mmCIF file of C-alpha atoms and ligand atoms in Angstrom:
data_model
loop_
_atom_site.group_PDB
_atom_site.id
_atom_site.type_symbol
_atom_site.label_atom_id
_atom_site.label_comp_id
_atom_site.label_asym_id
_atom_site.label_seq_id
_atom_site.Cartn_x
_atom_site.Cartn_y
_atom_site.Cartn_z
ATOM 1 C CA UNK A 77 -5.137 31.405 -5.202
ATOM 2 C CA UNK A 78 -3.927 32.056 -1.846
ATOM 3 C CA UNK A 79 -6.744 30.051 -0.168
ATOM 4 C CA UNK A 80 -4.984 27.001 -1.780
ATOM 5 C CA UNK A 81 -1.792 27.179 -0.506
ATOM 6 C CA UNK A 82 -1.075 27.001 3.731
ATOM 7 C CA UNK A 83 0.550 30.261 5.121
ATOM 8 C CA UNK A 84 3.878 30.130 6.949
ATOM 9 C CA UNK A 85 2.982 29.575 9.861
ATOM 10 C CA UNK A 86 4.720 32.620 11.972
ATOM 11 C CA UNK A 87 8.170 32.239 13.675
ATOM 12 C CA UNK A 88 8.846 30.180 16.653
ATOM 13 C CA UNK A 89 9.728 32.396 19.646
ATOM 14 C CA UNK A 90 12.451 30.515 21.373
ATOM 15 C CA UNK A 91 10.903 30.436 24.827
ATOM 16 C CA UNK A 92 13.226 28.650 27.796
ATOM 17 C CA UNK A 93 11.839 24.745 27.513
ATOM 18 C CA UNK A 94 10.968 24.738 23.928
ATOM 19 C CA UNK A 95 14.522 23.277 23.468
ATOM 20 C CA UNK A 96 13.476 20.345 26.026
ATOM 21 C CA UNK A 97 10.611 19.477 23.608
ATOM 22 C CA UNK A 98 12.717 19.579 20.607
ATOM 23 C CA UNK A 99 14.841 17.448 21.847
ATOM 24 C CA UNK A 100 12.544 14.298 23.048
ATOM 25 C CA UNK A 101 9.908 15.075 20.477
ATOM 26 C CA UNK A 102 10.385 11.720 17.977
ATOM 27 C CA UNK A 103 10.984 9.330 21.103
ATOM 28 C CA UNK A 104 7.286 9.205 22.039
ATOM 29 C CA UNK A 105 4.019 9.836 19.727
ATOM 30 C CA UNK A 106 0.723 9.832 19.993
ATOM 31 C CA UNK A 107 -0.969 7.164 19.308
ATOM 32 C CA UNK A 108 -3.909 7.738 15.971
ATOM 33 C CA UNK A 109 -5.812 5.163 17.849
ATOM 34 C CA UNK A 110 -6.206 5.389 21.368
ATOM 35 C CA UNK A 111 -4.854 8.561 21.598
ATOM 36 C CA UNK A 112 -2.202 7.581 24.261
ATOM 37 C CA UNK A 113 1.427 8.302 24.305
ATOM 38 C CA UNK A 114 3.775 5.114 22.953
ATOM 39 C CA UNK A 115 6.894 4.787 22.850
ATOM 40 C CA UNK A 116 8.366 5.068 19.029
ATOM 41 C CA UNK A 117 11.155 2.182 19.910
ATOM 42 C CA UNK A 118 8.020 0.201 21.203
ATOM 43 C CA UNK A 119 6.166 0.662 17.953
ATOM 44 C CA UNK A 120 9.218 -0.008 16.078
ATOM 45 C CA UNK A 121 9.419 -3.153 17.444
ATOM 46 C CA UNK A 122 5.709 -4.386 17.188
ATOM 47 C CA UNK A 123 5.899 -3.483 12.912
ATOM 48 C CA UNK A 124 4.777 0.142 13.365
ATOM 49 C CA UNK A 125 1.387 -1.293 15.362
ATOM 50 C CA UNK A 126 0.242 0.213 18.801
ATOM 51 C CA UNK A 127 1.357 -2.256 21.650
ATOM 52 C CA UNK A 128 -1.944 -0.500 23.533
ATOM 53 C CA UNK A 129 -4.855 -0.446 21.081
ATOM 54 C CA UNK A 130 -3.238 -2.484 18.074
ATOM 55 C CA UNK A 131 -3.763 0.402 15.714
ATOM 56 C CA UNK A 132 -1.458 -0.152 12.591
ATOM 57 C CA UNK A 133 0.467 2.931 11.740
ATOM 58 C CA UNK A 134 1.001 3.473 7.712
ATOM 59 C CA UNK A 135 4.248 1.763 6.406
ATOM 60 C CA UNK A 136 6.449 2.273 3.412
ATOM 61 C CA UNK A 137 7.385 -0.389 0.924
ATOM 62 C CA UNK A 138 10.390 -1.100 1.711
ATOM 63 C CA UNK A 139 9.650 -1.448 5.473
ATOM 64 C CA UNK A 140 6.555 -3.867 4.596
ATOM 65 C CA UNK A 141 9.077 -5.928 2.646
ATOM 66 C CA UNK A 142 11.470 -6.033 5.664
ATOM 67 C CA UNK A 143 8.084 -7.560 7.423
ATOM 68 C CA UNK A 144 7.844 -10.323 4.683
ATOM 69 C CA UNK A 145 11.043 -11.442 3.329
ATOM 70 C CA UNK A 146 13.402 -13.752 5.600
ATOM 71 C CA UNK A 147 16.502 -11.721 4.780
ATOM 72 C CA UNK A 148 17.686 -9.612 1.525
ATOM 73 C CA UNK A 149 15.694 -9.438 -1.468
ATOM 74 C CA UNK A 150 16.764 -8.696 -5.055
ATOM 75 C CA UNK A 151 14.627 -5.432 -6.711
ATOM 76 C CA UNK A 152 13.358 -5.889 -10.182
ATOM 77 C CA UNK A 153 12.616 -3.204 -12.919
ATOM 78 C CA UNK A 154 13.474 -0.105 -10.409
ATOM 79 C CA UNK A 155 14.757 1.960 -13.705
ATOM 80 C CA UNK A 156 11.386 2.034 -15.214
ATOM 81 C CA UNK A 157 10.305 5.996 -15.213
ATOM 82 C CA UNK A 158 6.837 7.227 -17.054
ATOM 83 C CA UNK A 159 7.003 8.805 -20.209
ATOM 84 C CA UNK A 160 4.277 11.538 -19.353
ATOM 85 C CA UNK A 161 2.539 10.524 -22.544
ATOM 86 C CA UNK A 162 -0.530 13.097 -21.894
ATOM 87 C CA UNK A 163 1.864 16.012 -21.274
ATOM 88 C CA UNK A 164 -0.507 16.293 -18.368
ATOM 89 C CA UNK A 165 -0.595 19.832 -16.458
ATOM 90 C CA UNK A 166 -1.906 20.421 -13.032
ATOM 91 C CA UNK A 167 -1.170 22.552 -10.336
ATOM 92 C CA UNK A 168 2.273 21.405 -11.671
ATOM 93 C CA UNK A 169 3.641 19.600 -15.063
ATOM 94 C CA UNK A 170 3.352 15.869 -13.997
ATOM 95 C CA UNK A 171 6.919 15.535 -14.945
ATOM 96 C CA UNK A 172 8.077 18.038 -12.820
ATOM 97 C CA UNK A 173 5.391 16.101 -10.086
ATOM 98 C CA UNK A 174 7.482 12.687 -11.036
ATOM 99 C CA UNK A 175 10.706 14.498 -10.263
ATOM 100 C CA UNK A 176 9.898 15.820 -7.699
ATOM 101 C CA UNK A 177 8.813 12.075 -5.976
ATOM 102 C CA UNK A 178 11.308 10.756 -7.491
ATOM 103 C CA UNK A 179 13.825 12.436 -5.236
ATOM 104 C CA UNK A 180 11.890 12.483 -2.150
ATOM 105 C CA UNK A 181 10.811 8.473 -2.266
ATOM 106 C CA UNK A 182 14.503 7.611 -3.869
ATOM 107 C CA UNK A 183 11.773 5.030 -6.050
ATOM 108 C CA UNK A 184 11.361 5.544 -9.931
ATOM 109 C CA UNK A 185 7.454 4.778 -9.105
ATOM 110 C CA UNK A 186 4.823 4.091 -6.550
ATOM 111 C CA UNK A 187 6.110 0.413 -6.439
ATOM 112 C CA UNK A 188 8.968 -1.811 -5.275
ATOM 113 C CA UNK A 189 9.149 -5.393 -6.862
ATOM 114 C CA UNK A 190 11.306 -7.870 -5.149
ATOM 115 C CA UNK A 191 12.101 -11.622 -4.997
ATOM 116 C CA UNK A 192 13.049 -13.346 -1.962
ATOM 117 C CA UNK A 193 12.460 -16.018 0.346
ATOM 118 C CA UNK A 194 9.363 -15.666 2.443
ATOM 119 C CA UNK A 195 9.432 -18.747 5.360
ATOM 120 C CA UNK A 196 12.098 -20.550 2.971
ATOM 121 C CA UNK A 197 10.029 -20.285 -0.389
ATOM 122 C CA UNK A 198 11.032 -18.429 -2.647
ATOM 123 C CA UNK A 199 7.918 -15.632 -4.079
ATOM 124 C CA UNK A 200 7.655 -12.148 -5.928
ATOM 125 C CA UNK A 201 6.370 -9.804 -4.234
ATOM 126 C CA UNK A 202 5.282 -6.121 -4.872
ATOM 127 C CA UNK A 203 4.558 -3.457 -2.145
ATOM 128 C CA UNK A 204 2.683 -0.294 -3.414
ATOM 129 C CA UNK A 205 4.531 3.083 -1.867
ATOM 130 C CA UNK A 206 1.673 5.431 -0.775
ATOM 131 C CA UNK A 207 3.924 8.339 -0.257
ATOM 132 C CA UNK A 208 4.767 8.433 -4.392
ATOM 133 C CA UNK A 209 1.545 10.364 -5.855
ATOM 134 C CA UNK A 210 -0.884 8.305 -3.306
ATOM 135 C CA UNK A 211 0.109 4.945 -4.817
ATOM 136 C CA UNK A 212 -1.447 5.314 -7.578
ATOM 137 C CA UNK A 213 -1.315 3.167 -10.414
ATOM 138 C CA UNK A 214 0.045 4.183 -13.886
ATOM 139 C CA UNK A 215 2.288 3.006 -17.025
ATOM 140 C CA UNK A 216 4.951 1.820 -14.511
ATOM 141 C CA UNK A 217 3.552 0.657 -11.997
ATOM 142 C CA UNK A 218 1.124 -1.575 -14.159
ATOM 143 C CA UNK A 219 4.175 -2.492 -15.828
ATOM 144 C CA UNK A 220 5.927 -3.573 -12.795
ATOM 145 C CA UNK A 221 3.599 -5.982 -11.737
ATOM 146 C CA UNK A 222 2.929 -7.462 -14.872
ATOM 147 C CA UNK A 223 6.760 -8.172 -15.279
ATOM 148 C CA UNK A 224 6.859 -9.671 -11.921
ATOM 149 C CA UNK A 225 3.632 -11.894 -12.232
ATOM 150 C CA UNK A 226 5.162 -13.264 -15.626
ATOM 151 C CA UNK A 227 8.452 -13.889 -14.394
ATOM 152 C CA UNK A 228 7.128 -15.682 -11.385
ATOM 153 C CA UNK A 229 5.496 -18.224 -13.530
ATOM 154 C CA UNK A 230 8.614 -20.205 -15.474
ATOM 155 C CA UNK A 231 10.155 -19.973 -12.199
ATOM 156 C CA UNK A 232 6.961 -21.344 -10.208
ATOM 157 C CA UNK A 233 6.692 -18.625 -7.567
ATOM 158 C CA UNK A 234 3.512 -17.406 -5.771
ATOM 159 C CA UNK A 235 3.248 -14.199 -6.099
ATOM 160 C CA UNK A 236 2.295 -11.472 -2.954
ATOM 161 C CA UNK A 237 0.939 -7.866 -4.134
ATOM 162 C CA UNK A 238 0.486 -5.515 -1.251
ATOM 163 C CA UNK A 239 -2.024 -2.698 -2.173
ATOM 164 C CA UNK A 240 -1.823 0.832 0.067
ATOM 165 C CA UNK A 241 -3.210 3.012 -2.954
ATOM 166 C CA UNK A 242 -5.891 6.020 -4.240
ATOM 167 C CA UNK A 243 -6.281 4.296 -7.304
ATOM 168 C CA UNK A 244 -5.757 4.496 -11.010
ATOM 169 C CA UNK A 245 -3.223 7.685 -11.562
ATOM 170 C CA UNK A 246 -5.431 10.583 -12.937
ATOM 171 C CA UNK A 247 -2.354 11.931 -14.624
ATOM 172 C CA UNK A 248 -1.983 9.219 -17.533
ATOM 173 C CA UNK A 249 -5.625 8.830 -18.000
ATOM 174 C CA UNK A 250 -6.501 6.235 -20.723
ATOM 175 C CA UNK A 251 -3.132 4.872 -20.138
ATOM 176 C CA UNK A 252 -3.450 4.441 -16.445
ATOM 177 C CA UNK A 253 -7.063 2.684 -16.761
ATOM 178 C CA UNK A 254 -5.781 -0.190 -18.947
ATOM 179 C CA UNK A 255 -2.989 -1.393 -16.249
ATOM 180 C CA UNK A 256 -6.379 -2.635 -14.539
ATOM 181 C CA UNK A 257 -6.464 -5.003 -17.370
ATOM 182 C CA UNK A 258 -3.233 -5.901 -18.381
ATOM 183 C CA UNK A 259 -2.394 -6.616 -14.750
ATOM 184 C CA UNK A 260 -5.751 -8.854 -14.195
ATOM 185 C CA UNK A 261 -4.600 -10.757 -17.526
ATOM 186 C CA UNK A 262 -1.063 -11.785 -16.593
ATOM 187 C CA UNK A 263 -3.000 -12.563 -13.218
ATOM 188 C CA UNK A 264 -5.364 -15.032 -15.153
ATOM 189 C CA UNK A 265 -1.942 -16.291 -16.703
ATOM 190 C CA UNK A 266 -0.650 -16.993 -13.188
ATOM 191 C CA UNK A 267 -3.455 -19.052 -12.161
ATOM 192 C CA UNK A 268 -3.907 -21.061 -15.673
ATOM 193 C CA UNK A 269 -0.035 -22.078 -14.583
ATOM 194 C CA UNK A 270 -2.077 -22.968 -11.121
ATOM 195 C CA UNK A 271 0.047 -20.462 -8.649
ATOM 196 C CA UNK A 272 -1.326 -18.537 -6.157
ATOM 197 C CA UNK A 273 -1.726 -14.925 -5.911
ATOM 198 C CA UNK A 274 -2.455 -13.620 -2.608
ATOM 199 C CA UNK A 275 -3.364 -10.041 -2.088
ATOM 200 C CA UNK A 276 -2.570 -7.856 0.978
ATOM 201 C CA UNK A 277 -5.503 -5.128 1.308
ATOM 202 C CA UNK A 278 -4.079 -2.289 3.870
ATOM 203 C CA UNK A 279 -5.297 1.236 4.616
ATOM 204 C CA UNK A 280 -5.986 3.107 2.323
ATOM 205 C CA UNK A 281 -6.590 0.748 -1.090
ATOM 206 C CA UNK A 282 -9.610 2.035 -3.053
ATOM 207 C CA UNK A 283 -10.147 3.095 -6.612
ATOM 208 C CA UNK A 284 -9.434 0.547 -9.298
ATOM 209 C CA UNK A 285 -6.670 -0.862 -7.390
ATOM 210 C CA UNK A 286 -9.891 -2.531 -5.473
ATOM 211 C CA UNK A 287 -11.599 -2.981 -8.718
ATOM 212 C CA UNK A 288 -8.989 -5.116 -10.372
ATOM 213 C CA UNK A 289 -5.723 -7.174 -8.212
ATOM 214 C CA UNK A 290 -6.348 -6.117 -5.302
ATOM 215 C CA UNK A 291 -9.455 -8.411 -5.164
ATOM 216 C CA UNK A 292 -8.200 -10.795 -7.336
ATOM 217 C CA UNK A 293 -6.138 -12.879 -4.719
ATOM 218 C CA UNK A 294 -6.928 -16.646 -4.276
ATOM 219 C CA UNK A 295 -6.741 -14.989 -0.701
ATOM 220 C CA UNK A 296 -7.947 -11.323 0.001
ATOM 221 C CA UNK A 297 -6.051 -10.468 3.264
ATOM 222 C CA UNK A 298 -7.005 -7.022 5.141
ATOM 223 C CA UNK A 299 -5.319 -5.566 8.174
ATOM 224 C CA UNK A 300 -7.160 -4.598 10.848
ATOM 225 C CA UNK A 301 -8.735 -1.100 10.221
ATOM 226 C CA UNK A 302 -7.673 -0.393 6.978
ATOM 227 C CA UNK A 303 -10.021 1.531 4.550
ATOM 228 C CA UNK A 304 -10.818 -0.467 1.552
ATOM 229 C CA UNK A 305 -13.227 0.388 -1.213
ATOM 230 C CA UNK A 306 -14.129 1.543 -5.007
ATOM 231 C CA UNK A 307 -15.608 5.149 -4.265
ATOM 232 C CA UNK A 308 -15.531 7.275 -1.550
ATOM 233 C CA UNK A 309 -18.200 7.392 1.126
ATOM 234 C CA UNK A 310 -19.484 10.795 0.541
ATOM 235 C CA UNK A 311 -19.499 9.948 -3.341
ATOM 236 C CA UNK A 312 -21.764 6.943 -2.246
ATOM 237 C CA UNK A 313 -24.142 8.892 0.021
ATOM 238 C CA UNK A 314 -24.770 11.495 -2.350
ATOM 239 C CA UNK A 315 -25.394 8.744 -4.633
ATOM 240 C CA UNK A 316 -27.579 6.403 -3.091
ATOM 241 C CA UNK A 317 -29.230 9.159 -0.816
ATOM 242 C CA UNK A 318 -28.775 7.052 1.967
ATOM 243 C CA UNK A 319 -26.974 7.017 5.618
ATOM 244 C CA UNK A 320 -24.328 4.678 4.991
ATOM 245 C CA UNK A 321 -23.552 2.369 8.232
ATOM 246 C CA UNK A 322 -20.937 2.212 10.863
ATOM 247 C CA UNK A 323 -17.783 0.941 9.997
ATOM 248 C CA UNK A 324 -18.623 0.884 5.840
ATOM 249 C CA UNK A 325 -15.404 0.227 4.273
ATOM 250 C CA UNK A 326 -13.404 -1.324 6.744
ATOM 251 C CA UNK A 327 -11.663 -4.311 6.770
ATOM 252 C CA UNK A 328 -13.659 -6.043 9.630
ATOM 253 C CA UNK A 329 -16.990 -4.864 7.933
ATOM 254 C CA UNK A 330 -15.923 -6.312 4.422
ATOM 255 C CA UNK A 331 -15.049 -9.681 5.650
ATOM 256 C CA UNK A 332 -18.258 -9.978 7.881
ATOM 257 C CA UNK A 333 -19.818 -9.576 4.090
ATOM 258 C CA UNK A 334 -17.599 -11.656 2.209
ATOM 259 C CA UNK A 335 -15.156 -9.237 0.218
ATOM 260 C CA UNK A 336 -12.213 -10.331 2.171
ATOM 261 C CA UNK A 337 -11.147 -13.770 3.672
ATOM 262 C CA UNK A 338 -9.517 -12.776 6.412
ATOM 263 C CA UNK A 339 -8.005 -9.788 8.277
ATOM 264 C CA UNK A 340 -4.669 -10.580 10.055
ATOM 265 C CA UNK A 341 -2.698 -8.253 11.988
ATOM 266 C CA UNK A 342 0.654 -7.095 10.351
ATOM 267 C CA UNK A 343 2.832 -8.973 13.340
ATOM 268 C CA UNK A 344 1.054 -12.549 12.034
ATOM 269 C CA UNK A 345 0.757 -11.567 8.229
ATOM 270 C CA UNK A 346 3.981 -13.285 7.359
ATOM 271 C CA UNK A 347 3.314 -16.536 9.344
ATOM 272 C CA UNK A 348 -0.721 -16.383 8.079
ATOM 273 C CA UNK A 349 1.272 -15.776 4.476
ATOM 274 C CA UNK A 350 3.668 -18.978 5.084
ATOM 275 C CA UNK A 351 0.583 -20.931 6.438
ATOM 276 C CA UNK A 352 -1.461 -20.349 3.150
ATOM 277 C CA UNK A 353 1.171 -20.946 1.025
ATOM 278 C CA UNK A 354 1.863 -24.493 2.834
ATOM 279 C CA UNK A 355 -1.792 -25.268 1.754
ATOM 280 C CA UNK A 356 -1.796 -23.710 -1.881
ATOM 281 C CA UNK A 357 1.606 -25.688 -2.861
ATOM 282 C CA UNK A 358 2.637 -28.222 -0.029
ATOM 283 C CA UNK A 359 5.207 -27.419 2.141
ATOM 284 C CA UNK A 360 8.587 -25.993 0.865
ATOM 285 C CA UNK A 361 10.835 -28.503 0.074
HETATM 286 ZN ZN1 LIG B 675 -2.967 2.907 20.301
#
């Protein structure tokens, strides 16, 4: 087994000037775009994206919320925890796997649902957490969105679902699979009430998060970059026995072909957001 698991790396030798890197390593990084140094307060600043290149660094959910909402916004359903109804083992007991993300996220799932104001009207919106088990979608998070997609329709709010997610969670199989349907129902609900849904595509969202609400929106938003598909590339190739082109799977690529209606940069998302929503249900009032 010990080609699955990384050595310990061997002990630092604490050579004069490794204490000078210590203690300005975190101030600067290096950029995954253009490979040039930036300034973290810079990036801060700009919503995590290079001032240089305009690469967009990987948020969490509560910092994409920060990015939407106009001020605080109430949380809704944060108790709900899986039941593990496979019992599934891996490498680990899921449970144990739950606990574990549990305490390192501080969420009970890969999700954070939240009401607010966004531009002075009130929506729902729910950000996907990549770091909890690759945002993928089971039991809860299904759940989650459902709830917040049929409370948003007695009280007439759009609702905003930003995807960053592997897919369907392999650990509650059968049970995971169905949220793909339960979610795109209560999403059918939402527009038979006539309210949009718009849906926030960023890097990575693949799986059957693409192949249910994540393409569902009335608007299909990408960022820049971002890798967005069903299977993976390789999976394809081997498939179709083809090359596949430059670029496959990327937001600029998809809208060029129609999957997505736009791709906005995070800094603009929440005006491009506000803008929509003017044209879906007049202004705000
Ligand atoms: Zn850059």
């Amino acid at each position: 087994m010990a080609w699955f698991t990384r050595q310990k790396s061997a002990p630092r030798t604490g050579a004069p000037g490794e204490e000078q890197t210590v203690k300005t390593e975190g101030l600067w990084l290096k950029c995954d775009g253009c490979r040039q140094i930036v300034w973290r307060k810079a990036l801060e600043d700009n919503t995590q994206v290079c001032p240089k290149c305009g690469f967009h660094f990987k948020i969490d959910a509560a910092a994409r919320l920060r990015t939407l909402f106009d001020g605080p916004w109430e949380v809704f359903d944060a108790g709900l925890i899986s039941t593990n109804p496979l019992e599934f083992v891996d490498s680990k007991p899921y449970s144990e796997r739950l606990a574990g993300m549990r305490q390192a996220t501080k969420l009970s799932d890969a999700v954070i649902s939240a009401g607010g104001t966004l531009s002075g009207r009130p929506v729902s919106i729910c950000a996907l957490e990549l770091k909890f088990i690759g945002g993928s979608v089971g039991s809860v998070v299904g759940e989650v969105i459902t709830r917040a997609i049929e409370r948003s329709i007695p009280q007439r709010r759009p609702v905003i679902v930003v995807s960053t997610s592997g897919g369907m969670r392999m650990q509650e199989g059968m049970v995971s699979l169905v949220q793909m349907a339960k979610i795109s129902a209560a999403l059918m609900r939402l527009d038979e009430a006539r309210l949009p849904y718009i849906s926030v595509l960023t890097d990575p969202t693949t799986g059957g998060t693409t192949g249910s609400f994540a393409m569902l929106g009335d608007l299909n938003i990408g960022e820049p970059g971002a890798l967005i598909g069903f299977a993976g590339p390789r999976v394809i190739e081997q498939t179709i026995r083809q090359k596949l082109p430059e670029g496959f799977q990327r937001s600029e690529f998809l809208l060029a072909r129609g999957f997505l209606d736009a791709v906005v940069r995070r800094p603009e998302m929440k005006a491009y957001i506000a803008a929509a929503l003017d044209f879906f249900c007049g202004p705000v009032s």
